[in-house]
CSV table of C-alpha atoms in Angstrom, one decimal:
chain,number,residue,atom,x,y,z
A,1,MET,CA,64.4,25.7,-57.9
A,2,ASN,CA,65.2,24.9,-54.5
A,3,LYS,CA,62.3,23.8,-51.9
A,4,SER,CA,61.1,26.8,-50.7
A,5,GLY,CA,60.1,27.7,-54.1
A,6,ARG,CA,62.8,29.9,-55.4
A,7,ARG,CA,64.6,29.8,-58.5
A,8,ARG,CA,68.4,29.7,-58.5
A,9,ASN,CA,70.8,31.9,-60.1
A,10,GLY,CA,71.0,31.2,-64.2
A,11,GLU,CA,67.8,29.3,-63.8
A,12,GLY,CA,65.8,32.0,-65.9
A,13,SER,CA,62.1,33.2,-65.6
A,14,ILE,CA,60.3,29.5,-65.0
A,15,PHE,CA,56.5,29.4,-65.1
A,16,GLN,CA,53.5,27.3,-65.5
A,17,ARG,CA,51.1,27.1,-68.8
A,18,LYS,CA,47.4,27.6,-67.4
A,19,SER,CA,46.6,26.0,-70.9
A,20,ASP,CA,47.9,22.5,-70.2
A,21,GLY,CA,49.6,22.7,-66.9
A,22,ARG,CA,53.4,22.3,-68.5
A,23,TRP,CA,56.3,24.1,-67.1
A,24,VAL,CA,58.3,26.9,-69.2
A,25,VAL,CA,61.7,28.5,-69.2
A,26,ALA,CA,63.0,30.7,-72.0
A,27,LEU,CA,66.4,30.2,-72.9
A,28,SER,CA,68.8,32.9,-74.5
A,29,LEU,CA,70.6,31.6,-78.1
A,30,ASP,CA,73.5,33.1,-79.1
A,31,ASN,CA,71.7,34.5,-82.3
A,32,GLY,CA,69.3,36.7,-80.2
A,33,LYS,CA,66.3,34.5,-80.0
A,34,ARG,CA,64.6,33.1,-77.2
A,35,LYS,CA,63.7,29.4,-77.2
A,36,ARG,CA,61.1,27.8,-74.8
A,37,ILE,CA,61.9,24.5,-73.1
A,38,TYR,CA,58.8,22.6,-71.6
A,39,GLY,CA,58.9,19.5,-69.2
A,40,ALA,CA,56.1,18.2,-67.3
A,41,THR,CA,57.7,19.8,-63.5
A,42,ALA,CA,59.5,22.5,-62.8
A,43,GLU,CA,62.5,20.3,-61.6
A,44,GLU,CA,62.5,18.7,-65.2
A,45,VAL,CA,62.7,22.1,-66.9
A,46,VAL,CA,65.4,23.0,-65.0
A,47,GLU,CA,67.4,19.7,-66.1
A,48,ARG,CA,66.7,20.4,-69.7
A,49,LEU,CA,67.8,24.0,-69.3
A,50,ALA,CA,71.3,23.2,-67.4
A,51,GLU,CA,71.8,20.6,-70.6
A,52,ALA,CA,71.1,22.9,-73.0
A,53,ARG,CA,73.4,25.3,-71.5
A,54,ASN,CA,76.2,23.0,-71.7
A,55,GLN,CA,75.2,22.0,-75.2
A,56,GLN,CA,75.8,26.2,-76.2
A,57,ARG,CA,79.1,26.2,-74.1
A,58,GLU,CA,80.3,23.4,-76.5
A,59,ASN,CA,78.4,24.8,-79.8
A,60,ILE,CA,76.3,22.5,-80.5
A,61,PRO,CA,72.7,23.4,-81.6
A,62,PHE,CA,70.4,22.8,-78.7
A,63,THR,CA,67.3,20.1,-79.3
A,64,ASP,CA,65.0,18.8,-76.8
A,65,GLU,CA,65.6,15.0,-77.9
A,66,ARG,CA,62.8,14.0,-75.0
A,67,LEU,CA,60.1,16.4,-76.5
A,68,THR,CA,57.2,13.8,-78.1
A,69,VAL,CA,55.3,14.9,-80.9
A,70,GLY,CA,52.6,14.7,-78.6
A,71,GLN,CA,54.1,17.1,-76.3
A,72,TRP,CA,54.5,19.4,-79.4
A,73,LEU,CA,51.0,19.2,-81.3
A,74,ASN,CA,49.4,20.1,-77.5
A,75,THR,CA,52.1,23.3,-77.6
A,76,TRP,CA,51.5,24.4,-80.9
A,77,LEU,CA,47.7,24.1,-80.3
A,78,GLY,CA,48.1,26.6,-77.6
A,79,ASN,CA,49.7,29.1,-79.6
A,80,MET,CA,47.5,28.7,-82.3
A,81,LYS,CA,44.5,29.8,-80.8
A,82,PRO,CA,41.9,32.5,-81.8
A,83,PRO,CA,42.9,35.1,-82.5
A,84,ALA,CA,46.1,33.7,-83.9
A,85,THR,CA,44.2,31.7,-86.4
A,86,SER,CA,40.0,31.8,-87.1
A,87,PRO,CA,37.8,29.8,-84.6
A,88,LYS,CA,36.4,27.2,-86.6
A,89,THR,CA,40.6,26.4,-88.1
A,90,TRP,CA,41.7,26.4,-84.4
A,91,ILE,CA,38.7,23.6,-84.0
A,92,THR,CA,39.6,21.6,-86.5
A,93,TYR,CA,43.2,21.5,-85.8
A,94,GLU,CA,41.9,20.6,-82.2
A,95,GLY,CA,39.9,17.8,-83.6
A,96,PHE,CA,42.7,16.2,-86.2
A,97,VAL,CA,45.1,16.4,-83.2
A,98,ARG,CA,43.2,14.7,-80.4
A,99,LEU,CA,41.6,12.6,-82.4
A,100,HIS,CA,44.4,10.7,-84.8
A,101,LEU,CA,47.3,13.0,-84.7
A,102,VAL,CA,48.1,12.4,-81.0
A,103,PRO,CA,46.9,8.7,-80.7
A,104,GLY,CA,48.9,7.9,-83.8
A,105,LEU,CA,52.1,9.5,-83.6
A,106,GLY,CA,51.8,11.5,-80.1
A,107,HIS,CA,54.2,8.9,-78.3
A,108,ILE,CA,56.9,9.4,-80.9
A,109,ARG,CA,60.0,11.6,-80.1
A,110,LEU,CA,59.6,14.7,-82.3
A,111,VAL,CA,63.5,14.6,-83.4
A,112,LYS,CA,62.8,10.8,-84.5
A,113,LEU,CA,59.7,11.4,-86.5
A,114,GLN,CA,60.4,10.6,-90.0
A,115,PRO,CA,58.9,7.1,-91.7
A,116,GLN,CA,56.1,6.8,-89.0
A,117,VAL,CA,54.0,9.5,-90.9
A,118,ARG,CA,53.7,7.3,-94.3
A,119,GLU,CA,52.5,4.7,-92.2
A,120,PHE,CA,50.3,6.6,-89.9
A,121,LEU,CA,48.6,7.9,-92.8
A,122,SER,CA,48.3,4.9,-94.8
A,123,GLU,CA,46.7,2.5,-91.6
A,124,ARG,CA,44.0,5.9,-91.4
A,125,LEU,CA,43.1,5.2,-95.1
A,126,ASP,CA,42.6,1.8,-94.1
A,127,SER,CA,40.8,2.2,-91.4
A,128,GLY,CA,38.0,3.8,-93.6
A,129,LEU,CA,38.8,7.4,-93.3
A,130,CYS,CA,38.1,9.0,-96.6
A,131,ALA,CA,41.2,10.3,-98.5
A,132,ARG,CA,40.2,14.4,-97.9
A,133,THR,CA,40.5,14.0,-94.3
A,134,VAL,CA,43.6,12.5,-94.6
A,135,LYS,CA,44.8,14.7,-97.1
A,136,HIS,CA,43.9,17.3,-94.0
A,137,LEU,CA,45.6,15.4,-91.2
A,138,ARG,CA,48.8,15.7,-93.1
A,139,CYS,CA,48.2,19.2,-93.4
A,140,THR,CA,47.8,19.9,-90.3
A,141,LEU,CA,50.6,17.9,-89.0
A,142,CYS,CA,52.5,19.9,-91.9
A,143,VAL,CA,51.7,23.3,-90.4
A,144,ALA,CA,52.7,22.2,-86.7
A,145,LEU,CA,56.2,20.9,-87.9
A,146,ASN,CA,56.9,24.1,-90.1
A,147,GLN,CA,56.6,26.1,-86.6
A,148,ALA,CA,58.9,23.4,-85.3
A,149,ILE,CA,61.5,23.8,-87.6
A,150,ASN,CA,60.8,27.4,-87.2
A,151,ASP,CA,61.6,26.9,-82.9
A,152,ASP,CA,65.0,25.1,-84.3
A,153,LEU,CA,63.4,22.0,-82.9
A,154,ILE,CA,63.9,19.5,-85.8
A,155,GLN,CA,65.8,20.0,-89.1
A,156,ARG,CA,62.8,19.0,-91.8
A,157,ASN,CA,59.3,18.4,-92.0
A,158,ALA,CA,58.6,14.6,-91.8
A,159,ALA,CA,55.1,15.0,-93.6
A,160,LYS,CA,56.0,17.2,-96.0
A,161,LYS,CA,57.9,14.5,-98.0
A,162,VAL,CA,54.9,12.1,-97.7
A,163,LYS,CA,52.4,12.4,-101.1
A,164,PRO,CA,49.1,13.6,-100.0
A,165,PRO,CA,46.2,10.9,-101.1
A,166,GLU,CA,44.7,12.0,-104.0
A,167,VAL,CA,41.3,13.3,-103.5
A,168,VAL,CA,38.6,12.9,-106.2
A,169,PRO,CA,36.9,16.4,-106.6
A,170,ARG,CA,33.5,16.9,-105.5
A,171,ALA,CA,31.2,17.2,-108.4
A,172,LEU,CA,29.7,20.8,-108.3
A,173,ASP,CA,26.0,20.9,-107.4
A,174,VAL,CA,25.0,24.3,-109.3
A,175,TYR,CA,21.8,26.5,-110.6
A,176,THR,CA,21.7,27.4,-113.9
A,177,PRO,CA,21.1,31.0,-114.7
A,178,ALA,CA,17.2,29.7,-115.4
A,179,GLU,CA,16.9,28.0,-112.2
A,180,ALA,CA,18.9,31.0,-110.1
A,181,ARG,CA,16.0,33.3,-111.3
A,182,MET,CA,13.3,30.6,-110.3
A,183,LEU,CA,14.5,30.6,-106.6
A,184,ILE,CA,14.7,34.4,-106.6
A,185,GLU,CA,11.5,34.9,-108.0
A,186,ALA,CA,10.5,32.2,-104.8
A,187,ALA,CA,11.9,34.7,-102.6
A,188,ARG,CA,10.1,37.9,-103.8
A,189,GLY,CA,8.2,38.9,-100.3
A,190,HIS,CA,10.5,37.0,-98.0
A,191,ARG,CA,12.1,38.7,-95.3
A,192,LEU,CA,15.5,37.2,-96.0
A,193,GLU,CA,14.8,37.8,-99.7
A,194,ALA,CA,18.3,40.0,-99.8
A,195,LEU,CA,20.0,37.5,-98.0
A,196,PHE,CA,19.5,34.9,-100.9
A,197,THR,CA,19.9,37.7,-103.7
A,198,ALA,CA,23.3,38.7,-102.1
A,199,ALA,CA,24.5,35.3,-101.9
A,200,ILE,CA,23.9,34.6,-105.2
A,201,GLY,CA,25.0,37.9,-106.5
A,202,LEU,CA,27.9,38.5,-104.7
A,203,GLY,CA,29.0,34.8,-103.9
A,204,LEU,CA,28.9,35.4,-100.4
A,205,ARG,CA,29.2,32.4,-98.1
A,206,MET,CA,27.0,31.7,-95.2
A,207,GLY,CA,29.5,33.1,-92.5
A,208,GLU,CA,29.7,35.9,-94.4
A,209,CYS,CA,26.5,36.8,-94.6
A,210,LEU,CA,25.2,36.1,-91.5
A,211,GLY,CA,28.5,38.3,-90.3
A,212,LEU,CA,27.2,41.3,-92.5
A,213,GLN,CA,26.9,44.3,-90.7
A,214,TRP,CA,25.0,47.6,-92.1
A,215,ALA,CA,28.5,49.9,-91.6
A,216,ASP,CA,29.8,47.3,-94.3
A,217,ILE,CA,27.6,48.5,-96.8
A,218,ASP,CA,27.8,52.2,-98.8
A,219,PHE,CA,25.0,52.9,-100.6
A,220,THR,CA,26.1,55.7,-101.8
A,221,ARG,CA,28.8,54.3,-103.4
A,222,LYS,CA,26.9,51.2,-104.2
A,223,VAL,CA,29.8,48.9,-102.9
A,224,LEU,CA,29.9,46.2,-99.8
A,225,THR,CA,33.1,45.2,-98.4
A,226,VAL,CA,33.4,41.6,-96.8
A,227,SER,CA,34.6,41.9,-93.6
A,228,HIS,CA,33.5,39.7,-91.1
A,229,ASN,CA,32.4,36.1,-90.5
A,230,LEU,CA,30.2,35.2,-88.2
A,231,GLN,CA,30.1,31.3,-86.8
A,232,ARG,CA,28.8,29.4,-83.8
A,233,VAL,CA,31.4,27.1,-82.8
A,234,ARG,CA,32.0,24.3,-80.4
A,235,ARG,CA,33.0,25.8,-76.9
A,236,VAL,CA,33.7,22.7,-75.0
A,237,ARG,CA,37.6,22.0,-75.3
A,238,ARG,CA,39.7,20.1,-73.4
A,239,GLY,CA,39.9,21.7,-69.9
A,240,ASP,CA,36.7,23.3,-70.1
A,241,VAL,CA,34.5,23.6,-67.7
A,242,VAL,CA,30.6,24.1,-68.2
A,243,LYS,CA,28.2,24.9,-65.6
A,244,GLU,CA,25.1,23.1,-66.0
A,245,GLY,CA,22.2,24.9,-68.0
A,246,GLU,CA,25.3,27.1,-69.9
A,247,SER,CA,25.5,26.7,-73.6
A,248,LYS,CA,28.3,24.1,-75.1
A,249,THR,CA,28.5,26.5,-78.1
A,250,GLU,CA,29.6,29.9,-78.7
A,251,ARG,CA,28.7,32.6,-81.5
A,252,LEU,CA,32.2,34.0,-82.8
A,253,LEU,CA,32.5,36.9,-85.0
A,254,GLY,CA,36.0,36.6,-87.2
A,255,ARG,CA,37.4,37.7,-90.2
A,256,PRO,CA,36.5,36.5,-93.8
A,257,LYS,CA,38.6,32.9,-94.8
A,258,GLY,CA,41.6,33.6,-96.0
A,259,LYS,CA,41.4,37.2,-93.9
A,260,LYS,CA,41.2,39.0,-97.2
A,261,ILE,CA,38.7,41.9,-97.0
A,262,LYS,CA,37.4,42.7,-100.1
A,263,THR,CA,35.4,45.5,-101.6
A,264,LEU,CA,32.5,44.3,-104.0
A,265,SER,CA,30.5,46.4,-106.5
A,266,LEU,CA,26.8,45.5,-106.0
A,267,PRO,CA,24.7,44.9,-108.7
A,268,ALA,CA,21.2,47.0,-109.1
A,269,ALA,CA,19.3,43.6,-108.2
A,270,VAL,CA,21.4,43.2,-105.0
A,271,LEU,CA,21.4,47.1,-103.9
A,272,GLU,CA,17.6,47.3,-104.2
A,273,GLY,CA,17.3,44.4,-102.1
A,274,LEU,CA,19.4,45.7,-99.5
A,275,GLU,CA,17.6,49.0,-99.5
A,276,HIS,CA,14.2,47.2,-98.7
A,277,HIS,CA,15.4,44.8,-96.0
A,278,ARG,CA,16.8,47.9,-94.1
A,279,ALA,CA,13.3,49.2,-94.5
A,280,ARG,CA,11.7,45.7,-93.4
A,281,GLN,CA,13.8,45.7,-90.4
A,282,ALA,CA,13.3,49.0,-89.1
A,283,GLU,CA,9.5,48.2,-88.9
A,284,GLU,CA,10.3,44.8,-87.5
A,285,ARG,CA,12.3,46.6,-84.3
A,286,LEU,CA,9.3,49.3,-84.6
A,287,LEU,CA,6.6,46.3,-83.9
A,288,ALA,CA,8.9,44.3,-81.6
A,289,GLY,CA,9.1,47.3,-79.0
A,290,THR,CA,11.0,46.5,-75.8
A,291,ALA,CA,11.2,42.9,-77.4
A,292,TRP,CA,14.3,43.8,-79.4
A,293,LYS,CA,17.4,42.4,-78.5
A,294,GLY,CA,19.8,43.3,-81.6
A,295,ASP,CA,22.1,46.2,-81.4
A,296,GLY,CA,21.2,47.3,-84.7
A,297,LYS,CA,25.0,46.1,-86.0
A,298,TYR,CA,23.6,43.4,-88.0
A,299,VAL,CA,22.1,43.3,-91.5
A,300,PHE,CA,20.2,39.9,-91.2
A,301,THR,CA,19.0,38.7,-88.2
A,302,SER,CA,15.9,36.8,-86.3
A,303,THR,CA,12.8,38.8,-85.5
A,304,VAL,CA,13.9,40.2,-82.3
A,305,GLY,CA,16.8,41.7,-83.7
A,306,THR,CA,19.5,38.7,-82.3
A,307,PRO,CA,22.2,37.6,-85.2
A,308,LEU,CA,20.7,34.8,-87.5
A,309,GLU,CA,21.7,31.0,-86.6
A,310,GLN,CA,23.4,28.9,-89.3
A,311,ARG,CA,20.8,25.8,-88.8
A,312,ARG,CA,17.7,28.6,-88.9
A,313,LEU,CA,19.4,29.9,-92.4
A,314,ALA,CA,19.6,26.5,-93.2
A,315,HIS,CA,16.2,25.8,-92.6
A,316,GLU,CA,14.5,28.6,-94.7
A,317,PHE,CA,17.0,28.1,-97.3
A,318,GLY,CA,15.8,24.6,-97.6
A,319,ASP,CA,12.3,25.6,-97.4
A,320,LEU,CA,12.9,28.1,-100.4
A,321,CYS,CA,14.1,25.8,-102.6
A,322,ASP,CA,10.4,23.6,-102.3
A,323,ALA,CA,8.7,26.4,-102.8
A,324,ALA,CA,10.5,27.0,-106.1
A,325,VAL,CA,10.2,23.4,-107.0
A,326,LEU,CA,13.7,23.5,-107.5
A,327,ARG,CA,16.2,20.6,-106.1
A,328,ARG,CA,17.9,20.8,-102.7
A,329,VAL,CA,21.4,22.0,-102.3
A,330,ARG,CA,23.7,23.6,-99.8
A,331,PHE,CA,23.7,26.8,-99.3
A,332,HIS,CA,27.3,27.3,-99.8
A,333,ASP,CA,26.2,25.9,-103.6
A,334,LEU,CA,24.7,29.1,-103.8
A,335,ARG,CA,28.3,30.6,-104.3
A,336,HIS,CA,29.6,28.2,-107.0
A,337,SER,CA,26.5,29.1,-109.1
A,338,ALA,CA,27.7,32.4,-108.8
A,339,ALA,CA,30.6,31.6,-110.2
A,340,SER,CA,28.9,28.8,-112.7
A,341,ILE,CA,26.4,31.8,-113.7
A,342,LEU,CA,29.1,34.1,-114.6
A,343,ILE,CA,31.3,31.6,-116.3
A,344,ALA,CA,28.2,31.1,-118.7
A,345,GLN,CA,28.4,34.8,-119.3
A,346,GLY,CA,31.9,35.3,-120.5
A,347,VAL,CA,33.2,36.8,-117.5
A,348,HIS,CA,36.9,36.4,-117.2
A,349,PRO,CA,38.6,34.0,-114.8
A,350,LYS,CA,40.4,37.0,-113.3
A,351,ALA,CA,37.4,39.1,-112.5
A,352,ILE,CA,35.4,35.7,-110.8
A,353,GLN,CA,38.6,35.2,-108.6
A,354,GLU,CA,38.5,38.8,-107.5
A,355,LEU,CA,34.5,38.4,-106.7
A,356,LEU,CA,35.1,35.1,-104.8
A,357,ARG,CA,38.4,36.6,-102.8
A,358,HIS,CA,40.0,33.4,-103.7
A,359,SER,CA,43.5,33.4,-102.7
A,360,SER,CA,45.2,33.1,-106.2
A,361,ILE,CA,43.4,32.5,-109.8
A,362,GLN,CA,44.9,29.1,-110.0
A,363,LEU,CA,42.6,28.0,-106.8
A,364,THR,CA,39.6,29.6,-109.3
A,365,MET,CA,41.0,27.5,-112.0
A,366,ASP,CA,40.8,24.2,-110.1
A,367,THR,CA,37.6,24.5,-108.6
A,368,TYR,CA,35.7,25.6,-111.7
A,369,GLY,CA,38.1,24.6,-114.8
A,370,HIS,CA,35.5,22.1,-116.5
A,371,LEU,CA,32.9,24.7,-116.2
A,372,PHE,CA,35.5,26.9,-118.5
A,373,ASP,CA,36.6,24.2,-120.6
A,374,GLU,CA,32.5,23.7,-121.6
A,375,VAL,CA,32.6,27.4,-122.3
A,376,GLN,CA,35.4,27.2,-124.4
A,377,ARG,CA,34.0,23.7,-126.3
A,378,GLU,CA,30.9,25.9,-126.9
A,379,THR,CA,32.6,28.9,-128.7
A,380,ALA,CA,34.4,27.0,-130.4
A,381,ALA,CA,31.1,26.0,-131.9
A,382,LYS,CA,29.7,28.9,-132.4
A,383,MET,CA,32.8,30.0,-134.5
A,384,ASP,CA,32.8,27.1,-136.3
A,385,ALA,CA,29.1,27.7,-137.4
A,386,VAL,CA,29.9,31.1,-138.5
A,387,LEU,CA,33.1,29.8,-140.4
A,388,ARG,CA,30.8,27.0,-141.8
A,389,ARG,CA,27.7,29.3,-142.8
A,390,GLU,CA,30.3,31.7,-144.5
A,391,SER,CA,32.0,29.4,-146.3
A,392,ALA,CA,28.8,27.8,-147.9
A,393,ASP,CA,27.8,31.3,-148.3
A,394,THR,CA,30.3,32.2,-150.4
A,395,ARG,CA,30.0,29.1,-152.6
A,396,THR,CA,26.5,29.9,-153.4
A,397,ILE,CA,27.0,34.0,-154.0
A,398,GLY,CA,30.0,32.7,-156.5
A,399,VAL,CA,27.4,30.5,-158.5
A,400,LYS,CA,24.9,33.2,-159.2
A,401,ILE,CA,27.2,35.7,-160.4
A,402,GLY,CA,28.5,32.9,-162.4
A,403,VAL,CA,31.9,33.3,-160.9
A,404,LYS,CA,33.6,29.5,-160.5
A,405,PRO,CA,34.4,28.5,-156.9
A,406,ARG,CA,38.1,28.2,-156.6
A,407,ILE,CA,39.5,24.8,-156.2
A,408,ASP,CA,42.9,24.1,-154.5
A,409,ARG,CA,44.9,21.7,-156.6
A,410,PRO,CA,47.7,19.8,-155.0
A,411,ASN,CA,51.0,21.1,-156.2
């Protein structure tokens, strides 16, 4: 690029990214694909473009030797922003990159990244980070490096070769069927009775409950479609400017976790609760008058029609546990309780996977396998009791009618 700011012939389309201020140019490859080259200045990008074209003429695959892990992670983050991924997932990625990956690995050149990954993860474990967080760090790095492979920046994923730390599964704190009934009884008459009933009856996540819309419910067919996930996430990110008095968080409506939209059959108790809730909401809207701020889309709202907040729901749930004289569990444990109750009723794992919308039945078994084991042991004990009782009954009948019980003798 010359001093007048115009591009010279062959420089391609050079522009500056608004997200991180880096300069970018697109290079056309022999296979018809296009590769982006990044730099801190326009002059640096032009220099790298010329180097790449020299490699093309010599039939050498182009790799940017000077691209660091930190530069690539920031570029990858920019490409992963919503709607490319869910808001909550992106914020998790951003936190891992900013707080851990860039400080620990950012200075290393991307093509040279190999044994440093194992050392980095070991250091994080030694620093006091829990195994679960370190495992998520490795997973985030894996995803970013896979994209670098797809973009032909590197040949192999250095993070894949590193074994993740072993994570001890968290013990599930679930309600028994009797405790679940106690909770529902305590919720009778509560303005969010239908929400708690749906959370247990359908295994809905908190964000799915908050994002549920009336259009998602077909009262005639008695089905509910899980198609939304409402979350409040941190809005302030690097480069964002927040004016005085402006909120640092924002409410975002996305798709369910895993982006799997599923239509579920409604149990009669859940259907009845939703019908009563619809009538209750209509009364609240009439009483609120001009104070009503909602648009009528959401099923569960505040008393003035705005979408219900996560903190408010968690507070309401804690109070309900106290009213039912039950131990306090997380709201998400209602989802686990739904699975536990169905397992106790002998429901097939595949049906539970479909209800909870797990990506695979293996995930269902990994999460609740110990509960299935307990049911199998109970089943075996019941069968044993039946077999032993039948055997005793047979011997008694034989004695009564004068038939000698058969005694098996060794051959």
